Short mmCIF file of C-alpha atoms and ligand atoms in Angstrom, two decimals:
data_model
loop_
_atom_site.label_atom_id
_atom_site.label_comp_id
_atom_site.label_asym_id
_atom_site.label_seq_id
_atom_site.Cartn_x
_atom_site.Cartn_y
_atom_site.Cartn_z
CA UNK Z 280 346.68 -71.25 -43.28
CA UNK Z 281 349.44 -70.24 -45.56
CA UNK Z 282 352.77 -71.08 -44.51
CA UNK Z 283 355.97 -69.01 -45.18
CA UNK Z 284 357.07 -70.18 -48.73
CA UNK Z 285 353.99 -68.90 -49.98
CA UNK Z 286 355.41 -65.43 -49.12
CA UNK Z 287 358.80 -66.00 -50.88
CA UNK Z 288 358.05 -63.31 -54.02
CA UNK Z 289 356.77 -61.11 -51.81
CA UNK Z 290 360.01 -61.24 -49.41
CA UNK Z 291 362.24 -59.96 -52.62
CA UNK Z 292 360.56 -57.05 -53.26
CA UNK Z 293 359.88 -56.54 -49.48
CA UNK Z 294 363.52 -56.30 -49.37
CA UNK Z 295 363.70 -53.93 -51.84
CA UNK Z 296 361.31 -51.63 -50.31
CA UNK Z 297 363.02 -52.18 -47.11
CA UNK Z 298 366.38 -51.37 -48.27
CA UNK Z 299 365.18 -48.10 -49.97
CA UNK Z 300 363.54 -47.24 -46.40
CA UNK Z 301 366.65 -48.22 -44.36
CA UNK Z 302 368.61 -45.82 -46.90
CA UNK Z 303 366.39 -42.97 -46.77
CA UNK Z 304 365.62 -42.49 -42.60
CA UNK Z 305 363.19 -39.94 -41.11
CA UNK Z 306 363.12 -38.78 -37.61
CA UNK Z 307 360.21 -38.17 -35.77
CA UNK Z 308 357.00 -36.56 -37.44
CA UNK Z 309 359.03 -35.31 -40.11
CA UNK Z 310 358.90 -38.46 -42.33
CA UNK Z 311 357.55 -36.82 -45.15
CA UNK Z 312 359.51 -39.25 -47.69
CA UNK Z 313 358.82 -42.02 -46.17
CA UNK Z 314 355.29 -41.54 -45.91
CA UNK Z 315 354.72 -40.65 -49.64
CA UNK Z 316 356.66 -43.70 -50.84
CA UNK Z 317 354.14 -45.98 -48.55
CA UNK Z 318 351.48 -43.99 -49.76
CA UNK Z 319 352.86 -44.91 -53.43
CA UNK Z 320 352.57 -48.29 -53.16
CA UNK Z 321 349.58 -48.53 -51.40
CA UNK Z 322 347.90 -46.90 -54.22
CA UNK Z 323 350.14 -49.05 -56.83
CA UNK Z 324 348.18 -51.93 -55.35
CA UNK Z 325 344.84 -50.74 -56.01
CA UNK Z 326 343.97 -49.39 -52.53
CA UNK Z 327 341.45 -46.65 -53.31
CA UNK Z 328 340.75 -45.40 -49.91
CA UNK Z 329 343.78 -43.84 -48.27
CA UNK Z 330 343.90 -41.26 -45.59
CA UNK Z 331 347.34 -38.97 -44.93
CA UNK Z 332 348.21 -36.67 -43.36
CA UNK Z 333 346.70 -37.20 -39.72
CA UNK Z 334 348.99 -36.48 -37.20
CA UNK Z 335 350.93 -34.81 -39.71
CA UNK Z 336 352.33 -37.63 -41.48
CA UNK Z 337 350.58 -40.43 -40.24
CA UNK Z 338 348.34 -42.86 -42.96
CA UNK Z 339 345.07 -45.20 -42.56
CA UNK Z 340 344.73 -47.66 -45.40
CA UNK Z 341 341.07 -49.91 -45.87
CA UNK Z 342 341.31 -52.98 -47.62
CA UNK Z 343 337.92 -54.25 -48.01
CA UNK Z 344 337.58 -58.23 -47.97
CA UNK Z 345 335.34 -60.22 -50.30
CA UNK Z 346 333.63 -62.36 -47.25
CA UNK Z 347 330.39 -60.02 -46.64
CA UNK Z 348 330.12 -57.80 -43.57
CA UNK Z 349 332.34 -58.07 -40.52
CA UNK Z 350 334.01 -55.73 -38.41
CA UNK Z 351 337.24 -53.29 -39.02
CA UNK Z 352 341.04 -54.55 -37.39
CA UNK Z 353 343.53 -52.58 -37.65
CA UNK Z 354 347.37 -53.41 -38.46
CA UNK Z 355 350.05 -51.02 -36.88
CA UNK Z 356 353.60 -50.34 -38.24
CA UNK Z 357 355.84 -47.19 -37.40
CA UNK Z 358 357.86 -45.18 -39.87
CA UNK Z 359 360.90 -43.42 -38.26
CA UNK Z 360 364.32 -43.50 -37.51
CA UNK Z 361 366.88 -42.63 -34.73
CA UNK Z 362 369.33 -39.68 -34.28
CA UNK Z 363 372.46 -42.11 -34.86
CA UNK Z 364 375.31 -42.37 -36.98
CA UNK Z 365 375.27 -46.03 -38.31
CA UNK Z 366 377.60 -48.40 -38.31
CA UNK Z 367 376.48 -51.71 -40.20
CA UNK Z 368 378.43 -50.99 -43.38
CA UNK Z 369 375.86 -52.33 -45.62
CA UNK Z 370 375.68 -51.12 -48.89
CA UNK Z 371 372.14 -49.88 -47.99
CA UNK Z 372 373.28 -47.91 -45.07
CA UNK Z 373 372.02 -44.67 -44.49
CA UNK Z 374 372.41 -41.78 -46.58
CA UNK Z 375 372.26 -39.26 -44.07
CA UNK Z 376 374.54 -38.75 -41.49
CA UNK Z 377 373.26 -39.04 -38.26
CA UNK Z 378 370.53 -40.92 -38.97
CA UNK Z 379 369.37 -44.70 -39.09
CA UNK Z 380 366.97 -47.12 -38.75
CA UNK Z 381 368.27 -48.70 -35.81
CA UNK Z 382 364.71 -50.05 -34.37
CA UNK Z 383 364.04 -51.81 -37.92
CA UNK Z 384 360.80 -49.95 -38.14
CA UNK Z 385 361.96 -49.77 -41.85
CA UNK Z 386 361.34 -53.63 -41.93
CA UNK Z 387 357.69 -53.09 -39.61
CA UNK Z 388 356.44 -50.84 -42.85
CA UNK Z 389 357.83 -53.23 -45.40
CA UNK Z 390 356.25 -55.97 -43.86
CA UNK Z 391 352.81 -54.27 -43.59
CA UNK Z 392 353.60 -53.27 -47.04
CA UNK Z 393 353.92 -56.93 -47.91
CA UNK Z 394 350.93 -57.84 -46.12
CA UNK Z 395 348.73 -54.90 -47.81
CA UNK Z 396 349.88 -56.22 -51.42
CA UNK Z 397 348.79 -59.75 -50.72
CA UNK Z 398 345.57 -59.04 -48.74
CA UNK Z 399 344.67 -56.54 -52.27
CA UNK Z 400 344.80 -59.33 -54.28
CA UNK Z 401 343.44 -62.31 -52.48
CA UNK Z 402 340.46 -60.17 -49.92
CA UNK Z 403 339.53 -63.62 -48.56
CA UNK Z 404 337.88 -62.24 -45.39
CA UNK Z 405 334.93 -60.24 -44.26
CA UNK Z 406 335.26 -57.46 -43.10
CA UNK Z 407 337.37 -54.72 -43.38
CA UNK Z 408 341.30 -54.33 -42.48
CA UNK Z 409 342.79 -50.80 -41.92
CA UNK Z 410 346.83 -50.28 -42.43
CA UNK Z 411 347.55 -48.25 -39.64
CA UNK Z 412 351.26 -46.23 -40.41
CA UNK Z 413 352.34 -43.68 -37.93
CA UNK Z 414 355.11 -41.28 -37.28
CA UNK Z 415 357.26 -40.46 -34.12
CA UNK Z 416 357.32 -44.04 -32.14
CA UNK Z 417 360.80 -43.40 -30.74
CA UNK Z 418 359.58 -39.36 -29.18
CA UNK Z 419 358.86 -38.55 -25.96
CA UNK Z 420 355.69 -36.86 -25.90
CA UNK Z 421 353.17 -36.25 -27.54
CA UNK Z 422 354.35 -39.25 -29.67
CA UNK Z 423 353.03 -40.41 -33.19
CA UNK Z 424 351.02 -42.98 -31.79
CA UNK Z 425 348.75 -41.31 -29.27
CA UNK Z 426 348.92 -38.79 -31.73
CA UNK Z 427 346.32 -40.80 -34.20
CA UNK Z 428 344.47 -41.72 -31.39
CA UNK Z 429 343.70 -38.27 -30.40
CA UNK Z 430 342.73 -37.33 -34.11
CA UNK Z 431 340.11 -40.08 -33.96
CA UNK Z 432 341.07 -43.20 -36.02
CA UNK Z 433 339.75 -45.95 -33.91
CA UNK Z 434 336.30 -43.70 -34.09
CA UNK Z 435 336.83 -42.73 -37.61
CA UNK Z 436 337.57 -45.90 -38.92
CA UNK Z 437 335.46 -47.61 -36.63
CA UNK Z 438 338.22 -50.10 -35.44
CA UNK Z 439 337.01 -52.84 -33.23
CA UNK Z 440 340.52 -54.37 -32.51
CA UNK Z 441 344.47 -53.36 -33.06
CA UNK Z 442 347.41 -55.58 -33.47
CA UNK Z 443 351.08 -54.21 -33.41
CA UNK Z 444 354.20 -56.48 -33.99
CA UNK Z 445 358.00 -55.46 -33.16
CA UNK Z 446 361.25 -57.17 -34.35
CA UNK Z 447 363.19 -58.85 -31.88
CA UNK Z 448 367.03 -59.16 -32.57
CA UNK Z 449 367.01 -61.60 -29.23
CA UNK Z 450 364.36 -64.17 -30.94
CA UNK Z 451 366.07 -66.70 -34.06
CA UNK Z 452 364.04 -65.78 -37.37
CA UNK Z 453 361.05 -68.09 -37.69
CA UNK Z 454 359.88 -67.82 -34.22
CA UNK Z 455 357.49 -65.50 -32.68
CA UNK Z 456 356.88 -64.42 -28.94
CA UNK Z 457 354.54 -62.68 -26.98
CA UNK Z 458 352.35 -62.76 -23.58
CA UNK Z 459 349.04 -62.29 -22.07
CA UNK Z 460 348.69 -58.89 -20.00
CA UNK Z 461 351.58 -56.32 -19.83
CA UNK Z 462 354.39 -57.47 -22.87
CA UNK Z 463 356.11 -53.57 -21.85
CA UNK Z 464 356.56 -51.30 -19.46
CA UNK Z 465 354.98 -47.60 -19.02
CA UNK Z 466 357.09 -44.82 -18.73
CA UNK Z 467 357.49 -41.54 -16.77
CA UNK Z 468 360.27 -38.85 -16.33
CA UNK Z 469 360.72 -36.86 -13.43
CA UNK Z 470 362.77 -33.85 -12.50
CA UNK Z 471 363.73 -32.71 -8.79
CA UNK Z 472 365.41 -29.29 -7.92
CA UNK Z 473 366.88 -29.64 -4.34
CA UNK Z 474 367.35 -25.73 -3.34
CA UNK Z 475 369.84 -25.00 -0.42
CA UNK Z 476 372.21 -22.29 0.00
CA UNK Z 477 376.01 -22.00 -1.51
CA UNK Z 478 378.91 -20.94 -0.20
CA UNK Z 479 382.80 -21.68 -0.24
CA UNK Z 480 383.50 -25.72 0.28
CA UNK Z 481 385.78 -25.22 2.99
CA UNK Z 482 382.95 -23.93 5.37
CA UNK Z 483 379.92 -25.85 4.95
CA UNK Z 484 378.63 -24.98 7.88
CA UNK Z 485 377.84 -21.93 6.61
CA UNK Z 486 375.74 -23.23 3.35
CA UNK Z 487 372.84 -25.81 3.05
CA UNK Z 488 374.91 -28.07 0.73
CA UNK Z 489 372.16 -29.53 -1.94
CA UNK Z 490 374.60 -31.98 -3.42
CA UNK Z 491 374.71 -34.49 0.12
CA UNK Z 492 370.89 -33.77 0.14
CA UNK Z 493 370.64 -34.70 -3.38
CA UNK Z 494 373.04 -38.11 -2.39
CA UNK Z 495 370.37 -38.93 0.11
CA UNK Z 496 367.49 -39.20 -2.00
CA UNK Z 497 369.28 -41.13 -4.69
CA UNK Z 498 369.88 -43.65 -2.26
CA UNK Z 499 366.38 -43.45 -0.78
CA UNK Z 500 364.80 -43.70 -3.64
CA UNK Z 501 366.53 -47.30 -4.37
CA UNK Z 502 364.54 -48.16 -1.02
CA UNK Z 503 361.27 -47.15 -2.83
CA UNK Z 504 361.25 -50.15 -5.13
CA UNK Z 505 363.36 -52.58 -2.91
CA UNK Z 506 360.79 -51.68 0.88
CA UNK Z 507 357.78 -50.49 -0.20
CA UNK Z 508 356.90 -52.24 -3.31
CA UNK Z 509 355.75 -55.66 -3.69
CA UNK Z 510 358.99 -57.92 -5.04
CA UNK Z 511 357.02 -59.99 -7.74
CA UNK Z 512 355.60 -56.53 -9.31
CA UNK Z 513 358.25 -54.44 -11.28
CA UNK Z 514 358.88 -51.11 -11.02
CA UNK Z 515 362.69 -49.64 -11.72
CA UNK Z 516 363.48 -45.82 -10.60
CA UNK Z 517 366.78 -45.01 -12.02
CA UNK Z 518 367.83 -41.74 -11.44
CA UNK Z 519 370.16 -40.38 -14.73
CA UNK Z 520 370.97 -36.72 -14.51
CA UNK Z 521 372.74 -34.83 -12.05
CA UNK Z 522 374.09 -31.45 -12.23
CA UNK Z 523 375.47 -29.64 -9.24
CA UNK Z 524 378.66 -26.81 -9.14
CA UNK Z 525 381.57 -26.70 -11.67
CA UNK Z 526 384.51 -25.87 -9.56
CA UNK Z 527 386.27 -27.76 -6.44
CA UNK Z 528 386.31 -25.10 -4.04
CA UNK Z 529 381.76 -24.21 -4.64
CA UNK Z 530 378.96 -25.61 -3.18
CA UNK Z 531 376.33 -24.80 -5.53
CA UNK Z 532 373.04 -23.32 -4.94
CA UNK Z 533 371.13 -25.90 -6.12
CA UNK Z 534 371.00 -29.41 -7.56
CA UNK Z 535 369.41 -30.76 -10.45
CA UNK Z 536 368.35 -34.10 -10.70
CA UNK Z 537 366.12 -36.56 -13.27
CA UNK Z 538 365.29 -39.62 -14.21
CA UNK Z 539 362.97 -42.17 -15.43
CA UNK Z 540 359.91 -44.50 -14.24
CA UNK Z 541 359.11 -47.86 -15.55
CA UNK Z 542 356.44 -50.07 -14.27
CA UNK Z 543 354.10 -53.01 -15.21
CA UNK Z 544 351.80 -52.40 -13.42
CA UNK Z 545 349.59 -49.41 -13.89
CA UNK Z 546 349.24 -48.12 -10.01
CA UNK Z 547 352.81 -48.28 -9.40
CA UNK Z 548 353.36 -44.85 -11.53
CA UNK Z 549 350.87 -43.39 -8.74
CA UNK Z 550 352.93 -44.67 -6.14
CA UNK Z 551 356.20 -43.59 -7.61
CA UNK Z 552 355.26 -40.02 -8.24
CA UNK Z 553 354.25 -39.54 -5.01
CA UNK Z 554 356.72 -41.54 -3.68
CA UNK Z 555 359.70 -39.69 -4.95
CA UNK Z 556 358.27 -36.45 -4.05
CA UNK Z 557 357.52 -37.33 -0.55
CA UNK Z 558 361.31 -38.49 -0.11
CA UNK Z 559 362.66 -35.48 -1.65
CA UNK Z 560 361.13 -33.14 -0.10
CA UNK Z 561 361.36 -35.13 3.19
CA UNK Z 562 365.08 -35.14 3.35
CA UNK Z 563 364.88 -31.61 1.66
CA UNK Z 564 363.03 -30.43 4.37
CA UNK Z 565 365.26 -32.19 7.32
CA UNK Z 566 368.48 -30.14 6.11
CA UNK Z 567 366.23 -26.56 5.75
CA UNK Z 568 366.74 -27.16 1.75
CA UNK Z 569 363.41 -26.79 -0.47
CA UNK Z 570 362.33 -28.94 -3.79
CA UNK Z 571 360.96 -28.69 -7.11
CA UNK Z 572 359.61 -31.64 -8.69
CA UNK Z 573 357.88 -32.76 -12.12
CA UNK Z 574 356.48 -36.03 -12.82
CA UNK Z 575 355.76 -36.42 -16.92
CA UNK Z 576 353.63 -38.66 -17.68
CA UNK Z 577 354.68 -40.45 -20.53
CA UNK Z 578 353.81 -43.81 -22.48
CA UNK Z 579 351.11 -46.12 -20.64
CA UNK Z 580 352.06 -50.11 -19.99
CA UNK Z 581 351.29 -51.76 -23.56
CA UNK Z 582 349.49 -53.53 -22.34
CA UNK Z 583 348.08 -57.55 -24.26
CA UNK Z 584 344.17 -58.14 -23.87
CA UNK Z 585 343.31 -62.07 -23.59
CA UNK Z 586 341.13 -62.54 -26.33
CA UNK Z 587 343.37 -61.06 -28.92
CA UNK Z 588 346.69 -62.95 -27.44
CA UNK Z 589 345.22 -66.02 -28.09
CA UNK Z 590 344.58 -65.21 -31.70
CA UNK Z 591 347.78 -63.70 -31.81
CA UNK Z 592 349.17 -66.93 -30.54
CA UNK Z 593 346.80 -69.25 -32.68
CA UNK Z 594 347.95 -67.14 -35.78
CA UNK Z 595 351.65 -67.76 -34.87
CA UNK Z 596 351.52 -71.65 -34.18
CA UNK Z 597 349.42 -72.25 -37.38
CA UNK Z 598 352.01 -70.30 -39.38
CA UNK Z 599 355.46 -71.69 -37.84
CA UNK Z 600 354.14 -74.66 -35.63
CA UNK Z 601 353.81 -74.30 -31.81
CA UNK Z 602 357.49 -75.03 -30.76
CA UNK Z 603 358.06 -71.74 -32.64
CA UNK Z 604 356.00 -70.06 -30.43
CA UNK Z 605 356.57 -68.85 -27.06
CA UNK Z 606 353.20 -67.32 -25.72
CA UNK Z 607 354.75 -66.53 -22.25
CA UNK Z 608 358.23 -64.38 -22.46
CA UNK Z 609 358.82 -62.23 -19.80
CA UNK Z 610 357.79 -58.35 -19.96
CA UNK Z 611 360.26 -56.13 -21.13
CA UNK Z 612 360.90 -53.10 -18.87
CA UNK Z 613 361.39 -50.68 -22.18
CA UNK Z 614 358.27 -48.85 -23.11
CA UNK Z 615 356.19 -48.39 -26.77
CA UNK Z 616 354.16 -46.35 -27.67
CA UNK Z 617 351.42 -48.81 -29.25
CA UNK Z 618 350.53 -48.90 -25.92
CA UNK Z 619 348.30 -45.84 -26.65
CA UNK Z 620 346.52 -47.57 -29.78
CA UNK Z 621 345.77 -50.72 -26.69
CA UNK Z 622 344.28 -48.62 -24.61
CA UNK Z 623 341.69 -47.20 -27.06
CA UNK Z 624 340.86 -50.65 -28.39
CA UNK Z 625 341.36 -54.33 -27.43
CA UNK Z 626 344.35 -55.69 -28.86
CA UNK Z 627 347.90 -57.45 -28.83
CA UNK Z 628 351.93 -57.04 -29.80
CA UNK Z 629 353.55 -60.30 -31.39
CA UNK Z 630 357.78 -60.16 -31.35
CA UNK Z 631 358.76 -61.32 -34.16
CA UNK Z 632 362.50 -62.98 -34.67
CA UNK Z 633 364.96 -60.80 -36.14
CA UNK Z 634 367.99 -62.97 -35.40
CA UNK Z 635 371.92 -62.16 -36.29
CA UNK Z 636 372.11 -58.44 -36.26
CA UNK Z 637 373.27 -56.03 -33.61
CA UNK Z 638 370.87 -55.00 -30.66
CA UNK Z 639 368.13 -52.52 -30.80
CA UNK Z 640 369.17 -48.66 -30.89
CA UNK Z 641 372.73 -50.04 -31.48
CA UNK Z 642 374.87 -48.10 -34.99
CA UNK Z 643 375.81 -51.62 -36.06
CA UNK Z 644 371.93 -53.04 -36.48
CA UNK Z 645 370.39 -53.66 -39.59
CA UNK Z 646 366.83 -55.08 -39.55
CA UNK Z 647 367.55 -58.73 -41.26
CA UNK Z 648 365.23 -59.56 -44.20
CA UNK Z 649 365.12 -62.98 -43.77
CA UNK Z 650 362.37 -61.99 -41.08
CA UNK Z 651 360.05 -60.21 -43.93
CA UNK Z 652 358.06 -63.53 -44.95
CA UNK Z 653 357.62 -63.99 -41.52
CA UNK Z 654 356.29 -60.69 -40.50
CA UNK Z 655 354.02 -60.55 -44.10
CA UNK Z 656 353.06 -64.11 -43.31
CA UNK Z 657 351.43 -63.11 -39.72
CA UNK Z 658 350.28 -60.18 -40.83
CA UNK Z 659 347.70 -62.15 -43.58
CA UNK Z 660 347.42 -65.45 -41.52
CA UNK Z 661 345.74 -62.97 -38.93
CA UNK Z 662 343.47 -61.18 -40.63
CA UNK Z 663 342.23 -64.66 -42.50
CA UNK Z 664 341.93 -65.87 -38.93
CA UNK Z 665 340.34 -63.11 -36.88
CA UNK Z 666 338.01 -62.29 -40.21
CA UNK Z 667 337.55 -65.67 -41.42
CA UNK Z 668 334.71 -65.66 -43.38
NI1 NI Y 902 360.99 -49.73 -32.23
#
């Protein structure tokens, strides 16, 4: 086991790279940049076999270990930015307006970065390791993740297992956390249309007024997760959008309403989308109104196999000792879309502590650098483990 100070030389150029990245962000699939500059230094470490391109601007990287046979694990890190104006006045802030790496996945590709020097030079494991580097985490769908997986690279590059890891502004630096089973939520959106019929707001007797029909399924749909579903599974329903008339004196025609979905556990997305269409059109249906409604799909529970968690975990406390280490955290109700990459292969997401900066998504974070070692450090200390020759 190598512990972090043997990652110290590697953590200033890291930050270097990391820097450059957190100056330069790319939204979505377009990361064009950023994907050449990995690509760059990939090959500037002697990596000969490197794939771009799939899913537009997504890259698979093999490192081939010295240890004889084994199987192929894959390492995951994602490239792109938010649409935000940032506000961490560092001197590497970002160039563009309107743009920042506000989910550090500028440090996630330094650190794999890091990790793909070191494992160049030293190969001590059998096996194979592929550098997984993909576009368009933070997009609704199709996103860059389950992007890959559709174009084949856990077939392609016949990957066995996946491992992910995300910085955690919550968690100190030096400390890592993760859990067994679902670490994040799944997501879906939905969008209901209640249809009545307008007419002038002082006689409502003469309309079917959508916006109190609309007010009653809000409020039913609260009952959905607090009476029908079991209390020690979570599920939130949080309705966001509504859009009825523009004037005092109008009832409108119609009602638009949306929201989002999270769950843990996989069934409850079945239950909520038929759930909130059966109360919609329920209370639609009492008042002589009528209802659209679309349930999207989005990103699955991410969702930690057993086998891999505990080498995720025995990784972690060999690296930073076990009080470093919490192996149980809570989910988190957010969603990722690694999830995807876990449910074509076994696998696990590590947190890893980002300490002393501003929250996720927020203008004022800034991914802190102190966490590179730390991230590069796992990063080998796992592949040496779960390919030990
Ligand atoms: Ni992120």
């Amino acid at each position: 086991m190598r512990n972090v100070e043997t990652f110290r030389d590697l953590q200033r150029e890291a930050t270097e790279w990391r820097r450059h990245l957190h100056e330069n962000p790319e939204l979505g699939f377009q990361v064009d940049n950023t994907a050449r500059f990995v690509t760059e230094k990939l090959a500037s470490f002697g990596i000969n076999h490197i794939e771009t391109g799939i899913a537009e601007t997504g890259i698979v990287a093999l490192i081939q270990g010295e240890g004889g046979d084994g199987p192929t694990i894959a390492l995951r890190a994602d490239m792109d930015a938010l649409p935000i104006l940032e506000a961490s006045n560092r001197p590497w802030s970002s160039k563009i307006p309107g743009k920042m790496h506000a989910c550090g996945h500028d440090g996630h590709t330094a650190m794999l970065l890091g990790a793909a020097k070191y494992l160049t030079k030293t190969r001590k494991f059998k096996g194979c390791v592929a550098l997984i580097f993909q576009p368009a985490e933070e997009i609704e769908l199709p996103s860059g993740g389950l992007k890959m997986v559709e174009a084949g690279i856990m077939e392609r590059f016949n990957i066995s297992q996946v491992f992910g890891m995300h910085n955690s502004p919550d968690l100190d630096v030096g400390r890592f956390a993760l859990c067994d089973g679902p670490i994040m939520a799944s997501q879906d959106d939905f969008d209901i249309l209640v249809k009545g019929r307008g007419g002038h707001a002082a006689a409502p007797h003469r309309a079917i007024d959508p916006v109190v029909i609309a007010a009653q399924i809000i409020l039913s749909l609260q009952t959905l997760v607090s009476r029908s579903t079991d209390p020690t599974e979570a599920l939130v329903i949080s309705v966001t959008k509504l859009k009825a008339a523009e004037a005092y004196n109008i009832i409108p025609d119609q009602v638009e309403m949306a929201g989002t979905v999270r769950a843990l556990v996989p069934g409850l997305r079945d239950f909520a989308e038929r759930q909130i269409l059966a109360t919609a059109q329920g209370i639609s249906r009492a008042f002589g109104a009528e209802v659209e409604f679309k349930y999207i799909r989005s990103v699955p529970v991410t969702f930690n196999h057993t086998e891999e968690t505990n080498l995720a975990v025995k990784t972690a406390r060999d690296f930073v000792g076990s009080a470093s280490v919490d192996d149980n955290i809570r989910a988190r109700m957010g969603a990722e879309d690694f999830a995807y990459m876990l449910e074509a292969r076994p696998g696990a997401m590590i947190y890893v502590g980002n300490g002393s900066t501003a929250g996720l998504h927020h203008p004022a974070y800034d991914f802190n650098d102190d966490a590179l070692p730390y991230g590069i450090g796992y990063w080998v200390n796992l592949v040496e483990t779960v390919l030990g020759a």
